[in-house]
Tab-separated table of C-alpha atoms in Angstrom:
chain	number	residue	atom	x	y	z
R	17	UNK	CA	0.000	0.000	0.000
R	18	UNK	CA	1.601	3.454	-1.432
R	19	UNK	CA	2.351	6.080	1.775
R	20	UNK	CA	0.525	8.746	-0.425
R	21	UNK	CA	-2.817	7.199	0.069
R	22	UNK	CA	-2.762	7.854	3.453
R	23	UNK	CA	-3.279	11.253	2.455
R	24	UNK	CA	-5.960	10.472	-0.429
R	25	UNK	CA	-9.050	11.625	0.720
R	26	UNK	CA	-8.373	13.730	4.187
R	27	UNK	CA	-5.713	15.110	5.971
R	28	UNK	CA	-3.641	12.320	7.543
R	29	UNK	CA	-2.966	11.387	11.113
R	30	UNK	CA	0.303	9.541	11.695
R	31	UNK	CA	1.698	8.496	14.959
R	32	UNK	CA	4.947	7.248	15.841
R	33	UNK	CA	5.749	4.311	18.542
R	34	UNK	CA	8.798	2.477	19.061
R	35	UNK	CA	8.280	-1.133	18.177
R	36	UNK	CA	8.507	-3.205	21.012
R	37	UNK	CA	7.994	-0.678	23.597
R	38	UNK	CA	7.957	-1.749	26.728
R	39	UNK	CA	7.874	-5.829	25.485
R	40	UNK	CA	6.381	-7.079	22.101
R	41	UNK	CA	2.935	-7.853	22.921
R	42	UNK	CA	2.157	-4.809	24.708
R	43	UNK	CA	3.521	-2.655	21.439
R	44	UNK	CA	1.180	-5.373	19.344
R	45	UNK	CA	-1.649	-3.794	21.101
R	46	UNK	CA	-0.592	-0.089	21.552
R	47	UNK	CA	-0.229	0.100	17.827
R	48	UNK	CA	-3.492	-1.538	16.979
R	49	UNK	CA	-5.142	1.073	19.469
R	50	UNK	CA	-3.287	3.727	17.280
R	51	UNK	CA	-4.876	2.167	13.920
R	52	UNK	CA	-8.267	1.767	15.922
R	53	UNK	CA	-8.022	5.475	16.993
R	54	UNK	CA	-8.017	7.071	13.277
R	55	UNK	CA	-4.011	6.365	11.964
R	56	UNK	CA	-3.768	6.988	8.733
R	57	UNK	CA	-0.497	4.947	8.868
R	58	UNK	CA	2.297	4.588	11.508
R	59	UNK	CA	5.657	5.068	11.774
R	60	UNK	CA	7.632	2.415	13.555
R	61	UNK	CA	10.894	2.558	15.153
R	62	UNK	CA	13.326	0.433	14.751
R	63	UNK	CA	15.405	0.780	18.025
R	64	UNK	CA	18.992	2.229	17.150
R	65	UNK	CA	21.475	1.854	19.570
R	66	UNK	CA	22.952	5.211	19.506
R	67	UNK	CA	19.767	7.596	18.063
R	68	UNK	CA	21.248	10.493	17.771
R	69	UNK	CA	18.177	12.029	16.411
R	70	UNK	CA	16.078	11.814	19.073
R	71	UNK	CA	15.028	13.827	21.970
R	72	UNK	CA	14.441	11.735	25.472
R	73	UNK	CA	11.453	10.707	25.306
R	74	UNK	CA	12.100	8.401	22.886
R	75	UNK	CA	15.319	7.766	23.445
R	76	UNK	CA	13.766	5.930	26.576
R	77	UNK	CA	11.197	4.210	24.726
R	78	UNK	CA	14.321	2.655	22.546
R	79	UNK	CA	16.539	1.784	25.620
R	80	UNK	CA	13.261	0.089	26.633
R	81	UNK	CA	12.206	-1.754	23.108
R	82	UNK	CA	16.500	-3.055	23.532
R	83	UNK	CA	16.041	-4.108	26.882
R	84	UNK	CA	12.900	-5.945	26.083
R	85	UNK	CA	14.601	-7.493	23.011
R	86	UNK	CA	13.920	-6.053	19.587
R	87	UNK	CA	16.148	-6.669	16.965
R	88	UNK	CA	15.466	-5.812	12.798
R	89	UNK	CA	14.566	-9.934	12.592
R	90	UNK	CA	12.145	-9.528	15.446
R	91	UNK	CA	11.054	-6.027	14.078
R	92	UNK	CA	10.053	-7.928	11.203
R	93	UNK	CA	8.436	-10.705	12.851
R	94	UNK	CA	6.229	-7.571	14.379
R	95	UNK	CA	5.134	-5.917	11.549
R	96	UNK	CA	3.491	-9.469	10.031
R	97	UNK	CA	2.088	-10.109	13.841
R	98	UNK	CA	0.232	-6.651	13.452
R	99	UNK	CA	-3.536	-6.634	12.463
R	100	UNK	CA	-3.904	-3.243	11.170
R	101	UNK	CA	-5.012	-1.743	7.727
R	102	UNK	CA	-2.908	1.184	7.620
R	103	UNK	CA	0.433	1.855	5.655
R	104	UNK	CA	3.331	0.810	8.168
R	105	UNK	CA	7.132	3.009	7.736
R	106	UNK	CA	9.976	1.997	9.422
R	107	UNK	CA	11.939	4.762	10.787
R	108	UNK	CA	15.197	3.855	11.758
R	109	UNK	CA	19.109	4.542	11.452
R	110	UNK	CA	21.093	3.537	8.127
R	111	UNK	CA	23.578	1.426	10.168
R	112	UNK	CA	20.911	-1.285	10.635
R	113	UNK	CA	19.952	-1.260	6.980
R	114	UNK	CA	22.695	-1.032	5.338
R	115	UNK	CA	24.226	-3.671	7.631
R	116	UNK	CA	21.182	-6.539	7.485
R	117	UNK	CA	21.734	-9.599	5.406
R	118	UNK	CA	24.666	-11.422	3.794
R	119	UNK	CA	25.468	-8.657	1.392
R	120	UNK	CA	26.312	-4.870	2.408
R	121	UNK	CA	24.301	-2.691	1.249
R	122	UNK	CA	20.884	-1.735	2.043
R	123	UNK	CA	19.043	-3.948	-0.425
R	124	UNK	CA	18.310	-7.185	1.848
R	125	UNK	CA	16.562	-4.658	4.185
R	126	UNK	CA	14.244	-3.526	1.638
R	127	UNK	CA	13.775	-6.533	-0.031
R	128	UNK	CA	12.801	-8.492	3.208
R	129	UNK	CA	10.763	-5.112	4.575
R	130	UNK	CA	8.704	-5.350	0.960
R	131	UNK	CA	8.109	-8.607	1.947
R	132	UNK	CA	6.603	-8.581	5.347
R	133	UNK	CA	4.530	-5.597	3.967
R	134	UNK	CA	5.881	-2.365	5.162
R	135	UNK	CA	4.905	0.783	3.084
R	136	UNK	CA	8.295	2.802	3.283
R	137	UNK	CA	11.237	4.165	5.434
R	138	UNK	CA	11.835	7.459	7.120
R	139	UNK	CA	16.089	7.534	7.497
R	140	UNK	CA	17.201	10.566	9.853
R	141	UNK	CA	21.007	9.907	9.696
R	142	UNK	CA	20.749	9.709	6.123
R	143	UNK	CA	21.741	12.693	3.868
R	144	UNK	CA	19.739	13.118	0.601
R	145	UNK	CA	23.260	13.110	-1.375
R	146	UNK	CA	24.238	9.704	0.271
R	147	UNK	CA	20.517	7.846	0.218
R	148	UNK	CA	20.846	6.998	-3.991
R	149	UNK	CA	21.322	2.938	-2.932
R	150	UNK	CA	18.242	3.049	-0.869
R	151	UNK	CA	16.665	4.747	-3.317
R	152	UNK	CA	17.364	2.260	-5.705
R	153	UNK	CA	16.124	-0.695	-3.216
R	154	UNK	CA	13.145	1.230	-2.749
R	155	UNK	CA	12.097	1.750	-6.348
R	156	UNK	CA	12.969	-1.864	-7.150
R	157	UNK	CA	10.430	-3.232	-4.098
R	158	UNK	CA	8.205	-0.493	-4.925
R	159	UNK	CA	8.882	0.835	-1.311
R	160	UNK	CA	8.618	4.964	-0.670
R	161	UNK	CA	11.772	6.859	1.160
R	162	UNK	CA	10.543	10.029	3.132
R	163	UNK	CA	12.794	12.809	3.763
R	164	UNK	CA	13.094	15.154	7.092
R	165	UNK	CA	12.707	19.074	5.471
R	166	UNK	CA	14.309	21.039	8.389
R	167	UNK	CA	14.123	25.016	9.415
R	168	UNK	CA	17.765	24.677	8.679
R	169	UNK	CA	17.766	22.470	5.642
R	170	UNK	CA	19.576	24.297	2.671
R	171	UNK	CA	18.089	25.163	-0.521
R	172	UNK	CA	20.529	22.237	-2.311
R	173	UNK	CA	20.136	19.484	0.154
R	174	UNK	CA	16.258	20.502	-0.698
R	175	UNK	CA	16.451	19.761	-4.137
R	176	UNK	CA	18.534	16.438	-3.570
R	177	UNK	CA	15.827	15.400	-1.306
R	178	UNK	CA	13.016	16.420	-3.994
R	179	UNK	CA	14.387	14.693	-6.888
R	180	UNK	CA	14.195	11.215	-4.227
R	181	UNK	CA	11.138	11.902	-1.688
R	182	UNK	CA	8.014	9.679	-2.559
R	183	UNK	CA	5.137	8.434	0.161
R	184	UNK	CA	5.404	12.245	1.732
R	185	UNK	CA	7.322	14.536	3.189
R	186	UNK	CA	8.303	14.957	7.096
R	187	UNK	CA	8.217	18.674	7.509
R	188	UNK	CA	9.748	19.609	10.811
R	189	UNK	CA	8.321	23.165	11.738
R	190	UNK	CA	9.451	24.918	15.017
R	191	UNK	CA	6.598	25.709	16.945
R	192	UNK	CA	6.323	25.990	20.864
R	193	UNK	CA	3.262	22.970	22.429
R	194	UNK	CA	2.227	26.159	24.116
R	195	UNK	CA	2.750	28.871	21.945
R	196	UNK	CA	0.032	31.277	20.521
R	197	UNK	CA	-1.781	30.311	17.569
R	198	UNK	CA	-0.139	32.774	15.351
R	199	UNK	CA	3.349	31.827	16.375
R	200	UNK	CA	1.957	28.328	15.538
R	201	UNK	CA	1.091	29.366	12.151
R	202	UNK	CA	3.834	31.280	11.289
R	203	UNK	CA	6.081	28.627	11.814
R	204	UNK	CA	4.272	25.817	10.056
R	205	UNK	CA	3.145	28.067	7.087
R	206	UNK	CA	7.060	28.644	6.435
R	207	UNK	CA	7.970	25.698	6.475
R	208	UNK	CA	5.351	24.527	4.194
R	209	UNK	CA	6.527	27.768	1.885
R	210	UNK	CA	9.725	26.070	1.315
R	211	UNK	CA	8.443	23.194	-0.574
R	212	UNK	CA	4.912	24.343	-1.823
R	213	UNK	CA	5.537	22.932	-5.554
R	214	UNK	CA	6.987	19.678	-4.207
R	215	UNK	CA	4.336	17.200	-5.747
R	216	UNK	CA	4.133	14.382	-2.405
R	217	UNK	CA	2.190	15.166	0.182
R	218	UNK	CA	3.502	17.429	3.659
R	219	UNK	CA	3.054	16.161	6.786
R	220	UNK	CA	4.148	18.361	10.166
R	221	UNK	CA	5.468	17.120	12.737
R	222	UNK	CA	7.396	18.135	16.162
R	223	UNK	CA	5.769	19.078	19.344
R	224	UNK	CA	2.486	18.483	18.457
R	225	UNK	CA	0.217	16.914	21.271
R	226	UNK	CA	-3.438	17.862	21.586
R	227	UNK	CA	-6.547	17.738	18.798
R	228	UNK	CA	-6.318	21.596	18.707
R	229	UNK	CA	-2.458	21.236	17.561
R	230	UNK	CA	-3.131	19.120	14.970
R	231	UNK	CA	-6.371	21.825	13.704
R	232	UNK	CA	-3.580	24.653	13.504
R	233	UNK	CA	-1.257	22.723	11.767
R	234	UNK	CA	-3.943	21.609	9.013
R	235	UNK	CA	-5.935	24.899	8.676
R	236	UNK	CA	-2.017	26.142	8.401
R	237	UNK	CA	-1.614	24.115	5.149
R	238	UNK	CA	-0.492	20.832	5.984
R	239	UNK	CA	-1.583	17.654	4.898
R	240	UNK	CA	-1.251	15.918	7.813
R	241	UNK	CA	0.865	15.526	11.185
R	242	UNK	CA	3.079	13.481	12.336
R	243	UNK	CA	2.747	12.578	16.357
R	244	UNK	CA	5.217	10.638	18.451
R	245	UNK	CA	6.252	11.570	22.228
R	246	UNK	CA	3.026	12.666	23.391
R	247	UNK	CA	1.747	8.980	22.729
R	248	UNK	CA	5.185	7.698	23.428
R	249	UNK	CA	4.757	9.544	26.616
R	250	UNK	CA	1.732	7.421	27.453
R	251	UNK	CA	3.376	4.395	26.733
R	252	UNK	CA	5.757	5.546	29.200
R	253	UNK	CA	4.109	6.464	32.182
R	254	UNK	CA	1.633	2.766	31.611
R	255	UNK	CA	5.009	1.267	32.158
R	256	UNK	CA	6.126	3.258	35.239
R	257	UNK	CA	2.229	3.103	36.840
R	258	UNK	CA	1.735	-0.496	36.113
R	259	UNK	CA	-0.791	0.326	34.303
R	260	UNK	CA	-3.000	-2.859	32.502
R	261	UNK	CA	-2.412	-2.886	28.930
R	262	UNK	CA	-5.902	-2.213	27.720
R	263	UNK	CA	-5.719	0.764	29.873
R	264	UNK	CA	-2.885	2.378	28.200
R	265	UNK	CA	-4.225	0.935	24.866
R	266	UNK	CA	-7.813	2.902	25.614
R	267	UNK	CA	-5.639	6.157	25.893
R	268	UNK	CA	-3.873	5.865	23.073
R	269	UNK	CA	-6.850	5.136	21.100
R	270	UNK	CA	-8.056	8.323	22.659
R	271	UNK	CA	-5.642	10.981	21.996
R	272	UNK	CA	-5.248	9.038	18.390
R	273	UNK	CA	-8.921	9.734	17.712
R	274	UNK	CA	-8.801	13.689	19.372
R	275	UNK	CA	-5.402	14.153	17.363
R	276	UNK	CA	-7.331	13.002	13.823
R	277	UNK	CA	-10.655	15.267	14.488
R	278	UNK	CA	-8.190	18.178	15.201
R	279	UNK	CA	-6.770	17.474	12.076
R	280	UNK	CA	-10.095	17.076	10.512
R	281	UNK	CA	-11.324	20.722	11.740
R	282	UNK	CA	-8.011	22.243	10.256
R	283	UNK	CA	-9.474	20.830	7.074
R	284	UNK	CA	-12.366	22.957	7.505
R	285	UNK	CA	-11.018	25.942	8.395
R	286	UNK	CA	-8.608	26.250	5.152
R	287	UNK	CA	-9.698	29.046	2.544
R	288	UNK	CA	-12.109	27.439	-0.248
R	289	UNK	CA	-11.507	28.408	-3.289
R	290	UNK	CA	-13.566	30.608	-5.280
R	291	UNK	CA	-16.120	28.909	-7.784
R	292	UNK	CA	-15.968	30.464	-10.771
C-alpha cells in the first residue's frame, strides 16, 4: 500500500511508537489502538542503539524496546504479527539497513521489509546526497523513502531530497506545544513555503500533542501531522504506573482519535476556493 494514500481523501494522522515498547505484545496492542483510533499509517521505530536524532522521550522508549529485546529480525516478525489496515514506515538509522543480510548494502533490508509488507522508510542519519542505494532498493520493491525538510535544511540538500522523496514529506516546523496560535502558524506556514511545488504530500510534525495542535497545523496548510512523544509519553508512564495494557491501549486510542478530528477541523477551516 503506497504512503501517499494515506493522504488520499483527508488530511492524515500519523503516529509514531517504538516497536517493542515496553515488550512485544504490549507494542502489538498499543499500535493496533493507534490504527483503531483514526491512523492513517504509523511510523515504527526500529530501536537504534545510539539515536542520535532523538530527543528523550524516545530515546527511553528505545533503551526500553533493547532491553525488552527487539532486533530488525524480530522487528520484522512484528510488523506481520500486526492486524492493522494502515500503511506501516519503518523509521530507523542507516547502520541497521545497510548492515542486514549477507550482502552490504541496504538492499536485503528492503527486499525483506517489501516482503513482510511495510509501506516505506523514514532515514534521519541519512543525507539526501548519500541515500541513492536506498533509493534504488526502494524503487525496485516499490517501497517509498521520506525525507526530514528542516528550518535549517539548505536550498541544495532541498532539491537532492526532492528529486528522491516519494510516500510524503516529514516537515519539521518549530513551533512551541504552548505557543500562541499565530506563532503556531507562522512557523508551520514557512515551512510549508519552502516546498509548496513539491508534488508528495507534507506532513508536520514536532511538538504536536493535543486535537487543537493538529487543527492549527492543518488549517495552516499541511496535509497531515506526524505525532510521536506525546503517545510515546503514554506508553511511558503505563510502564512506570503499572498500568494494565488495555488501559494504556484505551488512551492511546483516545488521543489518536482527538489528534485526527483536530486534524479534521483544520481541514475545515482552510480558505475554499472561489467557484468560478
Amino acid at each position: 500500500m503506497g504512503l501517499e494514500a494515506a493522504f488520499a481523501d483527508e488530511p492524515a494522522f500519523v503516529p509514531y511508537l517504538a516497536a517493542g515498547d515496553p515488550n512485544y505484545e504490549d507494542s502489538i496492542a498499543y499500535v493496533e489502538a493507534l490504527a483503531a483510533g483514526g491512523a492513517d499509517a504509523i511510523e515504527l521505530g526500529l530501536p537504534f542503539s545510539e539515536p542520535i536524532a532523538e530527543g528523550t522521550t524516545i530515546q527511553n522508549a528505545i533503551v526500553r524496546s533493547l532491553e525488552a529485546g527487539m532486533t530488525p529480525e524480530r522487528f520484522f516478525e512484528f510488523v506481520e504479527d500486526l492486524d492493522v489496515d494502515v500503511p506501516l514506515v519503518c523509521m530507523t538509522y542507516y547502520n541497521l539497513i545497510y548492515q542486514y543480510g549477507d550482502e552490504e548494502g541496504p538492499r536485503p533490508f528492503v527486499e525483506k521489509a517489501a516482503e513482510v509488507g511495510l509501506g516505506g522508510f523514514v532515514v534521519p542519519d541519512l543525507p539526501a546526497e548519500e541515500a541513492g542505494p536506498l533509493r534504488d532498493a526502494c524503487d525496485e520493491f516499490g517501497l517509498d523513502l521520506v525525507f526530514i525538510v528542516a528550518p535549517t535544511t539548505t536550498p541544495e540538500r532541498l532539491e537532492r531530497m526532492r528529486e528522491q522523496v516519494s510516500g510524503y514529506v516529514y516537515v519539521q516546523a518549530r513551533l512551541g506545544v504552548t505557543g500562541a496560535r499565530d506563532d503556531v502558524d507562522d512557523a508551520t506556514e514557512e515551512s510549508l513555503a519552502r516546498i509548496a511545488d513539491w508534488d508528495v504530500p507534507k506532513a508536520v510534525g514536532f511538538g504536536i500533542k493535543t486535537g487543537d495542535h493538529a487543527e492549527r497545523i492543518v488549517a495552516a496548510g499541511a496535509d497531515g501531522v506526524i505525532v510521536g512523544s506525546a503517545l510515546v509519553d503514554i506508553v511511558a508512564e503505563g510502564t512506570e504506573n503499572g498500568g494494565p495494557t488495555d488501559e494504556v491501549a484505551d488512551r492511546l486510542e483516545a488521543l489518536a482519535r482527538e489528534l485526527k478530528e483536530g486534524a479534521l477541523r483544520g481541514a475545515q477551516e482552510r480558505p475554499q476556493p472561489e467557484r468560478t
